[in-house]
Short mmCIF file of C-alpha atoms and ligand atoms in Angstrom, two decimals:
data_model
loop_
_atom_site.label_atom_id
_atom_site.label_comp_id
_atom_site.label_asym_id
_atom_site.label_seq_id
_atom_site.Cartn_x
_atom_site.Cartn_y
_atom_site.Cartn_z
CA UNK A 30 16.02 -4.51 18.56
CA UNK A 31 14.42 -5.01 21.56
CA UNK A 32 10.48 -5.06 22.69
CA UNK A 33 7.39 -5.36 20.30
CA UNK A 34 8.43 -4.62 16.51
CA UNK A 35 6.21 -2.98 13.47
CA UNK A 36 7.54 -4.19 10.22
CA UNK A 37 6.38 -2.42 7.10
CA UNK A 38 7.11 -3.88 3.51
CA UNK A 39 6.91 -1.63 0.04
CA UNK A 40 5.73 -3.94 -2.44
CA UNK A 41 4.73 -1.18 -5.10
CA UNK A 42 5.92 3.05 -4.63
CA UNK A 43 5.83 4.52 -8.08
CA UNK A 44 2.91 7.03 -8.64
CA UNK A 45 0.20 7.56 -11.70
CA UNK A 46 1.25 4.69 -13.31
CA UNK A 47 3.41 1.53 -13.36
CA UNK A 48 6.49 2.02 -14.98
CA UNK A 49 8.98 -0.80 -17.18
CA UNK A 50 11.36 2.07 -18.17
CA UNK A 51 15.04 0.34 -16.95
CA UNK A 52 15.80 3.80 -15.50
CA UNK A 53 13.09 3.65 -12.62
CA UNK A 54 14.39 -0.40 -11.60
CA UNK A 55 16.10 0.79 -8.61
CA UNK A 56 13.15 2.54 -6.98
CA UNK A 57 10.71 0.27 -9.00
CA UNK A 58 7.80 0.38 -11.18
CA UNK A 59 5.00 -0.77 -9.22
CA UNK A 60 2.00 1.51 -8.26
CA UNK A 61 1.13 1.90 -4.22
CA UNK A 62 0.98 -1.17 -2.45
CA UNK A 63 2.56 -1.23 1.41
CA UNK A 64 2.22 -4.06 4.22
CA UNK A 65 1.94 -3.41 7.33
CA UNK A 66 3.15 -6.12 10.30
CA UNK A 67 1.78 -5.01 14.04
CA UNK A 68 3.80 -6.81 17.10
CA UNK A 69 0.29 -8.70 17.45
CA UNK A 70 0.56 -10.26 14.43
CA UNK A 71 -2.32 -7.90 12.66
CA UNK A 72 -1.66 -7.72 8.88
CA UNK A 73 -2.72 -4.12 6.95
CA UNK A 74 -2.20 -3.75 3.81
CA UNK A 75 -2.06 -0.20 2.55
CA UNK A 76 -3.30 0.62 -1.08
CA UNK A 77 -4.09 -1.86 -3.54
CA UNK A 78 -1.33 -0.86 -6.88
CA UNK A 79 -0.03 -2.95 -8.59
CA UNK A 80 2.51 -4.19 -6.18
CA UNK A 81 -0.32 -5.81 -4.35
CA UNK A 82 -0.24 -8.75 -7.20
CA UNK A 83 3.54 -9.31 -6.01
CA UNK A 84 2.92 -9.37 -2.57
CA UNK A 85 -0.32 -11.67 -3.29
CA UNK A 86 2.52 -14.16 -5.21
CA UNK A 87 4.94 -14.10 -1.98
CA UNK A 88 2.11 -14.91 0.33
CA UNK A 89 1.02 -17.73 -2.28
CA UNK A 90 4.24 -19.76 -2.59
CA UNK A 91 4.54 -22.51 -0.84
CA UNK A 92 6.70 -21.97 2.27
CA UNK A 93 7.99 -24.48 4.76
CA UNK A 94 5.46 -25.11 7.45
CA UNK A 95 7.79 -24.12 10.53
CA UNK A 96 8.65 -20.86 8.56
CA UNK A 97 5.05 -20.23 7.65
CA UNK A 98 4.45 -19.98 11.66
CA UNK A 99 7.36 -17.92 12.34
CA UNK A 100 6.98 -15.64 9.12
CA UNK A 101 3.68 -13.42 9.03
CA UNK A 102 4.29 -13.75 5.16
CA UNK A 103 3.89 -17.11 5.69
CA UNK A 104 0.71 -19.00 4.29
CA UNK A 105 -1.43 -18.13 6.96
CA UNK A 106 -3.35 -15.45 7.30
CA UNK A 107 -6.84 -15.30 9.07
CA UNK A 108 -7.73 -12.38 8.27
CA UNK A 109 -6.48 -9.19 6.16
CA UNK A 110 -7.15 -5.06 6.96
CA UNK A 111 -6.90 -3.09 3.86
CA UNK A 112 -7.20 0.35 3.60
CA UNK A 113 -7.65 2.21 0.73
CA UNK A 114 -7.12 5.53 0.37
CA UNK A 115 -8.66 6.69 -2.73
CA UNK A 116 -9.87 5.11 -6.17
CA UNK A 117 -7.43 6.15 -8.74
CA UNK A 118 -6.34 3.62 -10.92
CA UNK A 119 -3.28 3.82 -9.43
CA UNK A 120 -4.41 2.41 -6.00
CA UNK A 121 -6.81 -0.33 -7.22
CA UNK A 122 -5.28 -2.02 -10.01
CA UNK A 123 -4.24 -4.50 -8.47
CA UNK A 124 -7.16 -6.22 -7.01
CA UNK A 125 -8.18 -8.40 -9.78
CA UNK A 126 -4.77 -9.73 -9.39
CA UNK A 127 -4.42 -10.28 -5.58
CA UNK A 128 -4.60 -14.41 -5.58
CA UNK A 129 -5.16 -14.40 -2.24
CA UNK A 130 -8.94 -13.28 -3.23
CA UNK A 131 -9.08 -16.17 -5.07
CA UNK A 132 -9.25 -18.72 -1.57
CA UNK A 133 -11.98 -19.25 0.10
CA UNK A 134 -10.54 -19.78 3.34
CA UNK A 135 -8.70 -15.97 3.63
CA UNK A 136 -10.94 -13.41 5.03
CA UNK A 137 -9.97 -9.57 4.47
CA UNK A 138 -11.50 -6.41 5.67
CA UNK A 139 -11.76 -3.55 3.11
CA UNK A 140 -12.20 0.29 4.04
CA UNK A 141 -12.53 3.56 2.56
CA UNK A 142 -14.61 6.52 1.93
CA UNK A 143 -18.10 6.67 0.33
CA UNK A 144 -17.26 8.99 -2.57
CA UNK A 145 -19.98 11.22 -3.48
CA UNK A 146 -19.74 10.02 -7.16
CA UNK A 147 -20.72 6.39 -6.71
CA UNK A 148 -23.04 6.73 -3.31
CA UNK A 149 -23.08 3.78 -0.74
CA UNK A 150 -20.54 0.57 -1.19
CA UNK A 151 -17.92 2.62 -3.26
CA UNK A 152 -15.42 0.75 -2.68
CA UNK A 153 -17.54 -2.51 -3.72
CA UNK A 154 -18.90 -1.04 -6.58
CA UNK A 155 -14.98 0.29 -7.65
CA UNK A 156 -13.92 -3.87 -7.74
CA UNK A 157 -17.18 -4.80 -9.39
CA UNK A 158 -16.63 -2.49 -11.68
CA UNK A 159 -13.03 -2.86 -12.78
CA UNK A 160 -13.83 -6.80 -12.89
CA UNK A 161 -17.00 -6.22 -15.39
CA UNK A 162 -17.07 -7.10 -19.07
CA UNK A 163 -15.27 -6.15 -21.00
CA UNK A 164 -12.79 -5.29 -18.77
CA UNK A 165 -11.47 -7.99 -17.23
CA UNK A 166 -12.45 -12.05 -17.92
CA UNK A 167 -13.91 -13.29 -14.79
CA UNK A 168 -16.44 -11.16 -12.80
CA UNK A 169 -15.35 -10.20 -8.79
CA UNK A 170 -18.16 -13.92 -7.92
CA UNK A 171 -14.83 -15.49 -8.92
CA UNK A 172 -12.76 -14.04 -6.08
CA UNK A 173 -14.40 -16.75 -3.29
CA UNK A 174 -12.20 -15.50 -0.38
CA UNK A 175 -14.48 -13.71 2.25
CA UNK A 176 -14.63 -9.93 1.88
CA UNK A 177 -16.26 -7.37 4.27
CA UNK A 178 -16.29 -3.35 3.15
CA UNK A 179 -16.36 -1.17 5.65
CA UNK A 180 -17.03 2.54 4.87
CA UNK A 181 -15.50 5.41 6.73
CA UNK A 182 -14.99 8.99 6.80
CA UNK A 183 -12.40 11.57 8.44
CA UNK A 184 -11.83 11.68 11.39
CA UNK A 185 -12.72 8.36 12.11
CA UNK A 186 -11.12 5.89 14.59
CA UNK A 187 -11.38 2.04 15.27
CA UNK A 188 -9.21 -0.24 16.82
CA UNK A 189 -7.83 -3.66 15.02
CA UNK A 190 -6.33 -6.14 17.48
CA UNK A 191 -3.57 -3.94 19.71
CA UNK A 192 -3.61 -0.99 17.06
CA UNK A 193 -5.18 2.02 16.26
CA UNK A 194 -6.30 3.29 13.11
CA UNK A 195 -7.28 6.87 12.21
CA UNK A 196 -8.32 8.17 8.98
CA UNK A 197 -8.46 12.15 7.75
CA UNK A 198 -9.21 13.83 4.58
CA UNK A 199 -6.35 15.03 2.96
CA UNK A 200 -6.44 17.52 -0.10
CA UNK A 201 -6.68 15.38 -3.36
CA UNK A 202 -9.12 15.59 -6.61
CA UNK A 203 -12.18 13.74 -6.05
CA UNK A 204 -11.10 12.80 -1.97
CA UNK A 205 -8.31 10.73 -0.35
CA UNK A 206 -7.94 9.01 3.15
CA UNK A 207 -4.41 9.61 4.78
CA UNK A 208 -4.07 6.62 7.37
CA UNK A 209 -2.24 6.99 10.69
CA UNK A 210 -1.86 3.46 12.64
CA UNK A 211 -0.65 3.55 16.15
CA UNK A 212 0.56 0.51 16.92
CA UNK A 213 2.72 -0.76 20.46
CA UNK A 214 5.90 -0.84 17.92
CA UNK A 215 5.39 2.54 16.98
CA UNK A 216 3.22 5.51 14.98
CA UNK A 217 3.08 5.05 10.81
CA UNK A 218 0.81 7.36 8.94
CA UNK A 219 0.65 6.68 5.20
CA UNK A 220 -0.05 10.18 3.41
CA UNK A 221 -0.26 9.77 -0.35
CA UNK A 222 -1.70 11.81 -2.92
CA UNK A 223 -2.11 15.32 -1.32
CA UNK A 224 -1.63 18.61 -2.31
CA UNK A 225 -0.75 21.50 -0.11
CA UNK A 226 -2.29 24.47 -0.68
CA UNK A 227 -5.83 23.81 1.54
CA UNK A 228 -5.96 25.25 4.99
CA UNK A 229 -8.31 23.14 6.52
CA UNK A 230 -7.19 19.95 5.22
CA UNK A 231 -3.56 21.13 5.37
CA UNK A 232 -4.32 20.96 9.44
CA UNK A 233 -5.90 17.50 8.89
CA UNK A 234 -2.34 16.19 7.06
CA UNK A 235 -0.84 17.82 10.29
CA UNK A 236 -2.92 16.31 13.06
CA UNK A 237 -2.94 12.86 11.16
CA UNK A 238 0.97 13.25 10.75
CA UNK A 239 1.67 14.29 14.38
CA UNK A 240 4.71 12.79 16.59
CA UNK A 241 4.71 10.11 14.21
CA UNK A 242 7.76 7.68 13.35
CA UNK A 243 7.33 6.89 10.02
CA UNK A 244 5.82 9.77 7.75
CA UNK A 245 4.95 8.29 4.12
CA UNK A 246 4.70 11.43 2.44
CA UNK A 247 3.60 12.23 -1.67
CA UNK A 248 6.62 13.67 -3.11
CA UNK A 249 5.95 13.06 -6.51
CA UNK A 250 6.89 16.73 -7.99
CA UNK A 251 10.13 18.83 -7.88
CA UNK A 252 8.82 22.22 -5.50
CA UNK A 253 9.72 23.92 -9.28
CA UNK A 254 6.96 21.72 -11.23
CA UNK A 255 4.53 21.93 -7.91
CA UNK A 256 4.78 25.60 -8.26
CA UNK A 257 4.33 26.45 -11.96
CA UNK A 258 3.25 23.07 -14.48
CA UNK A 259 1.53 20.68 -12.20
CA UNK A 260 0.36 23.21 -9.45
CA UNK A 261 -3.32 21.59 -8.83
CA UNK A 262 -2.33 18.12 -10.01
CA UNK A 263 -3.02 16.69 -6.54
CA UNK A 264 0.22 15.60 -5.08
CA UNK A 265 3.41 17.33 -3.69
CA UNK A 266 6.96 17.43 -3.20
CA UNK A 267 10.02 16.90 -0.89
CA UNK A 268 9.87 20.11 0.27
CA UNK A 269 6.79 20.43 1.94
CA UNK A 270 6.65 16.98 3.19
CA UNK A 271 9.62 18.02 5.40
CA UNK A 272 7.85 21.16 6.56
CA UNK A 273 5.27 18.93 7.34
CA UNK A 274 7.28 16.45 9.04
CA UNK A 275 9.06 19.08 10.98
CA UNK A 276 5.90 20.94 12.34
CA UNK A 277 4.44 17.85 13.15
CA UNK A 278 7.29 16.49 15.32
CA UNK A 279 7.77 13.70 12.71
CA UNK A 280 10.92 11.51 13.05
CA UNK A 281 11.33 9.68 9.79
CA UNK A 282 10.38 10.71 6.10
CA UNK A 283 9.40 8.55 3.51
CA UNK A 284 9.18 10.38 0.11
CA UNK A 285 6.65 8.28 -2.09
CA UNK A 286 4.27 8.47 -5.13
CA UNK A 287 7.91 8.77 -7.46
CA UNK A 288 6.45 10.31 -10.30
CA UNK A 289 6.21 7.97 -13.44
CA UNK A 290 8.73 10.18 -15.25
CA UNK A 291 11.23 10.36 -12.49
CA UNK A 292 14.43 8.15 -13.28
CA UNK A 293 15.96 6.92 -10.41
CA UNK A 294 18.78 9.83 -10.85
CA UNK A 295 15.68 11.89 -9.93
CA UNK A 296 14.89 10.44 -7.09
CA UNK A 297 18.05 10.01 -5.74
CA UNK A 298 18.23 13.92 -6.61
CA UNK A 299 14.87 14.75 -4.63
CA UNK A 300 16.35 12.29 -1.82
CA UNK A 301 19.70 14.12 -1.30
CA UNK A 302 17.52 17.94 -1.23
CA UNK A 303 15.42 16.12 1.40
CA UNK A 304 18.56 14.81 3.32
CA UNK A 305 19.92 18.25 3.63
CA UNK A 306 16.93 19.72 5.44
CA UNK A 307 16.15 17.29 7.20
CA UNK A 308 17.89 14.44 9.45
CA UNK A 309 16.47 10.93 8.53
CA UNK A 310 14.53 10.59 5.41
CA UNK A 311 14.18 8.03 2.57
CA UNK A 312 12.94 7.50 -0.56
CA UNK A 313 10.45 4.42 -0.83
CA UNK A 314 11.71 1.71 -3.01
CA UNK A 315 10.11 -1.57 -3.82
CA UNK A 316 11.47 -4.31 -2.07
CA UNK A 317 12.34 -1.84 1.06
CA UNK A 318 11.73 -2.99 5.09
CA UNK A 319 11.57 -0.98 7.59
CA UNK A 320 11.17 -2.16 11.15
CA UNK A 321 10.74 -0.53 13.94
CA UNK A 322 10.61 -0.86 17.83
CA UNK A 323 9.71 1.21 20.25
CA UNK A 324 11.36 0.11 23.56
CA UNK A 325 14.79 1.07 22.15
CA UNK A 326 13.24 3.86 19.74
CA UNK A 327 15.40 1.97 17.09
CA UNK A 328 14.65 2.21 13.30
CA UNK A 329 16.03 -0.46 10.83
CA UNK A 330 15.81 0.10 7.17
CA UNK A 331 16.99 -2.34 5.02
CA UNK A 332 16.56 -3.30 1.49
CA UNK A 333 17.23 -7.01 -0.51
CA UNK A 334 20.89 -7.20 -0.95
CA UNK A 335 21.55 -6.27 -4.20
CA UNK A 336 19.99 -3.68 -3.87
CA UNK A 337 21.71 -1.82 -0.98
CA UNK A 338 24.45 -3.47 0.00
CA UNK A 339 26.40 -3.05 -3.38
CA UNK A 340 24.83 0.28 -4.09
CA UNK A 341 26.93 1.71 -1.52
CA UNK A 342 29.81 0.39 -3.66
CA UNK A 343 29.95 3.27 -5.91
CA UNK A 344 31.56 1.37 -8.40
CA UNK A 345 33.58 -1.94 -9.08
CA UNK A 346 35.31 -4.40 -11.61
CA UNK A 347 34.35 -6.84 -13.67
CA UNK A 348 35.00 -8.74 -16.50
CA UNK A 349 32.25 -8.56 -19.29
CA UNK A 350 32.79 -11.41 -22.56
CA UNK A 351 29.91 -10.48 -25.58
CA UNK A 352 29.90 -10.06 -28.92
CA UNK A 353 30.03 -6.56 -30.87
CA UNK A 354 27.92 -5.15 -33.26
CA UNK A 355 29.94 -6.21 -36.23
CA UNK A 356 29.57 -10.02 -34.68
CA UNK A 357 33.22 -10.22 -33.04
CA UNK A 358 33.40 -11.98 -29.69
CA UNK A 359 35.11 -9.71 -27.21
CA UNK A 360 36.14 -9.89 -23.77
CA UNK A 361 37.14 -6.99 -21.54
CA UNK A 362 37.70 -5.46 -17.84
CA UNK A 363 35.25 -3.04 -17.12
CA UNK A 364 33.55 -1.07 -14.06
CA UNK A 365 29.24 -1.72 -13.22
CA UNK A 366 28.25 1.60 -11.85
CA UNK A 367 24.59 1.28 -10.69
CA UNK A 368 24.09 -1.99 -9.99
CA UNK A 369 20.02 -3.01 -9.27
CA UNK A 370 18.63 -6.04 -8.47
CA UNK A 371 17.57 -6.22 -12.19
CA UNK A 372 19.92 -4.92 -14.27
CA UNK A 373 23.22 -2.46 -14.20
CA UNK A 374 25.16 -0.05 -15.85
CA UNK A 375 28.06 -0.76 -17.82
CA UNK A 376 30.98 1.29 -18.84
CA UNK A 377 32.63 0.00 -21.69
CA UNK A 378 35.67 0.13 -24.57
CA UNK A 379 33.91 -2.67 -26.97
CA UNK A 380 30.46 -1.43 -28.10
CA UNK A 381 28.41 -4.78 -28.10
CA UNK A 382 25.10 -5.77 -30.21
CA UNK A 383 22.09 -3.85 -28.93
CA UNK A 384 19.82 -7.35 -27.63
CA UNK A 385 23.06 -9.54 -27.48
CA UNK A 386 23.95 -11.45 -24.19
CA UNK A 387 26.88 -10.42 -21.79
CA UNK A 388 28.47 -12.73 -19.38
CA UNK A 389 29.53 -10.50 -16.54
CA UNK A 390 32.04 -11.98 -14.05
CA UNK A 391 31.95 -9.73 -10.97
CA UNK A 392 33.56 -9.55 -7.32
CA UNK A 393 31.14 -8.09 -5.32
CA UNK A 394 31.44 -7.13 -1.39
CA UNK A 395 30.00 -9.78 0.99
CA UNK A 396 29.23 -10.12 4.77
CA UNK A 397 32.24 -13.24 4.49
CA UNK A 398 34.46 -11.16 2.15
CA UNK A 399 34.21 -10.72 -1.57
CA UNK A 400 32.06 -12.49 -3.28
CA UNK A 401 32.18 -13.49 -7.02
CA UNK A 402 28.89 -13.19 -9.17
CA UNK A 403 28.16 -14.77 -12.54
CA UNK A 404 26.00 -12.75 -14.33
CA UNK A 405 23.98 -12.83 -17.56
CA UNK A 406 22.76 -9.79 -18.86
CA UNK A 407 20.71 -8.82 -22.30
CA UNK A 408 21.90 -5.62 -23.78
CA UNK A 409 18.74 -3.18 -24.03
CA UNK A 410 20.43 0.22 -23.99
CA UNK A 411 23.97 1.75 -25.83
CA UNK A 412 25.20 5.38 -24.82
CA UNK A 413 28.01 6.08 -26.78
CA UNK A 414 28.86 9.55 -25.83
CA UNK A 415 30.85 8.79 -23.11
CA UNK A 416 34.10 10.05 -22.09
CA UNK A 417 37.23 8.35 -23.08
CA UNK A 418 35.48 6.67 -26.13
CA UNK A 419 33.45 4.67 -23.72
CA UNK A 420 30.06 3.88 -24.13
CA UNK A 421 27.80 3.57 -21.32
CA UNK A 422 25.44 -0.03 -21.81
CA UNK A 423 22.30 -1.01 -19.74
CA UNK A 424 21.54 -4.43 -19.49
CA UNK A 425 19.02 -6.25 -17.48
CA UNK A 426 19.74 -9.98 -15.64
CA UNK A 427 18.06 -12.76 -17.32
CA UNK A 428 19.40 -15.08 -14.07
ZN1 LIG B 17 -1.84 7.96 -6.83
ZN1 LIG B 18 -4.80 9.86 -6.87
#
């Protein structure tokens, strides 16, 4: 990849609510949060979910000074643009937790709209708020870092450092911002929580989404539920975010807002419809990277390791030791079929304790050959109605 480079980090993608339920791991729990990298070093952060709290912890760990210079995740970080799009829950929560706030020497920029509920300093008054008794311990005085809030509308357009930012109303219950950052790596708008269905601020979604590399769409709803149960509901689906994406000349797809009750089967369902209709689209998933340069017009995705990398594996061996339910130790050769960063999916003869520990012995592909992986995983989930007598068993890494 060659020439200036965008990066752009998903630290939180799951809509509504955060979810724990081991069938969303692979996409991920945590509510709207993305980072954005510009080639001149500018640092947005998009939404304020509950991923925001993990990408506060990254930014907090010590790092080693030469890779603190070179990384813009490093320690430093003068100053901070965050834009918020609206103030659902979803998109907030995870201020109070955001340590940076809590250091006086980082500076960060807030913006968003005034909403005609709260008057002038929304966006102030939404973190003062959430912080108050009896909601939270310490009041927002605590957070000593220095904060600016800068109010803006649709159709507005101001320039950070070598980018460009414009924000439009999209159509959403009680308002929303869509974002669209033009930067010298490349064009991402950030479009979450918008419902089609509203002529004039379906043309706003289109302008803001025009020629654009990256398109971070809502696709929180099958076009079935968007049609009939949760028509209204504010968000939408696959399907029109690739109408969208192909009237506006978009090049990549990012579905987002995954629906609390989605599984990652779900998703990977939505994804596939998507793919069909239209050439390069993902699904947003915590931990994902996408970088981008415009010289070359290249596009890498990538996400960590595990995550990816064996994924692709459909399936492979291993060799799983445990205990049953009636308290027998057991040992056996089995097959992981969706393996996560936290946890897999077991297919097995034995039918082990439900909260007992496995020791899974895996070989797993590696960029030096196979690689072998000691595992230790705590049971938290027995299907037995699987085919050959074999049960299907979910357990989540404890290291
Ligand atoms: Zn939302
Ligand atoms: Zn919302």
């Amino acid at each position: 990849m060659s020439g200036p480079v965008t990066k752009l980090s998903f630290w939180g993608v799951r809509g509504s609510t955060p979810t724990v339920d081991p069938a969303t791991w692979r996409y991920g729990g945590n509510t709207p949060c993305l980072e954005l990298t510009a080639p001149d070093g500018t640092q947005f952060i998009l939404d304020c979910g509950t991923g925001l709290r993990v990408l506060g912890s990254r930014w907090t760990a010590p790092v080693h000074p030469t890779a603190a210079e070179q990384s813009p995740s490093g320690n430093y970080h003068p100053e901070t643009h965050i834009l918020v799009t609206h103030y659902h829950w979803d998109h907030i929560q995870g201020v109070p937790f955001f340590a940076p706030l809590y250091a006086e020497n980082n500076s960060f920029h807030f913006y968003s709209f005034r909403s005609k509920h709260l008057g002038r300093d929304s966006l102030k008054q939404v973190f003062e708020t959430q912080m108050a008794t009896p909601y939270f311990p310490v009041n927002m005085s605590a957070m000593t870092a220095k904060k600016k809030f800068m109010e803006i509308s649709g159709g507005d357009t101001f320039i950070v450092g070598e980018n460009k930012v414009t924000a439009r109303f999209i159509n959403h219950p009680q308002g929303c911002l869509g974002y669209r950052i033009e930067t010298p790596g490349g064009t991402v708008v950030y479009a979450t929580d918008n419902e089609p269905g509203d002529p004039q601020l379906d043309k706003e979604l289109l302008k803001l989404a025009e020629g654009a590399d990256i398109f971070i769409n809502d696709a929180q709803y099958t076009p079935e539920q968007l049609a009939t149960t949760r028509k209204g509901w504010g968000h939408s689906s696959w399907h029109e975010g690739v109408g969208v994406a192909r009237e506006a000349g978009a090049k990549t797809l990012v579905l987002f807002h995954h629906d609390p009750d989605a599984t990652d089967r779900m998703v990977d369902g939505l994804l596939r419809h998507a793919r069909e209709e239209f050439d390069s689209v993902f699904a947003a998933s915590e931990g994902m990277v996408i970088k981008l340069g415009s010289t070359d017009g290249t596009l890498e995705a990538h996400m960590p390791v595990t995550r990816t990398a064996l994924r692709r594996e459909a399936q492979f061996r291993a060799k799983v030791t445990g205990i049953t339910e009636g308290g027998h130790t057991f040992e056996e050769e089995t097959v992981v079929h969706d393996l996560a960063l936290q946890g897999a999916l077991l297919s097995m003869a034995h039918c082990p304790r439900l909260q007992s520990e496995l020791q899974i012995t895996m070989e797993t592909p590696g960029t030096n050959g196979p690689k072998v992986m000691k595992l230790r995983g705590y049971v938290v989930r027995i299907d037995a109605n699987q085919e050959k007598g074999h049960s299907a068993v979910g357990v989540v890494f404890t290291e």
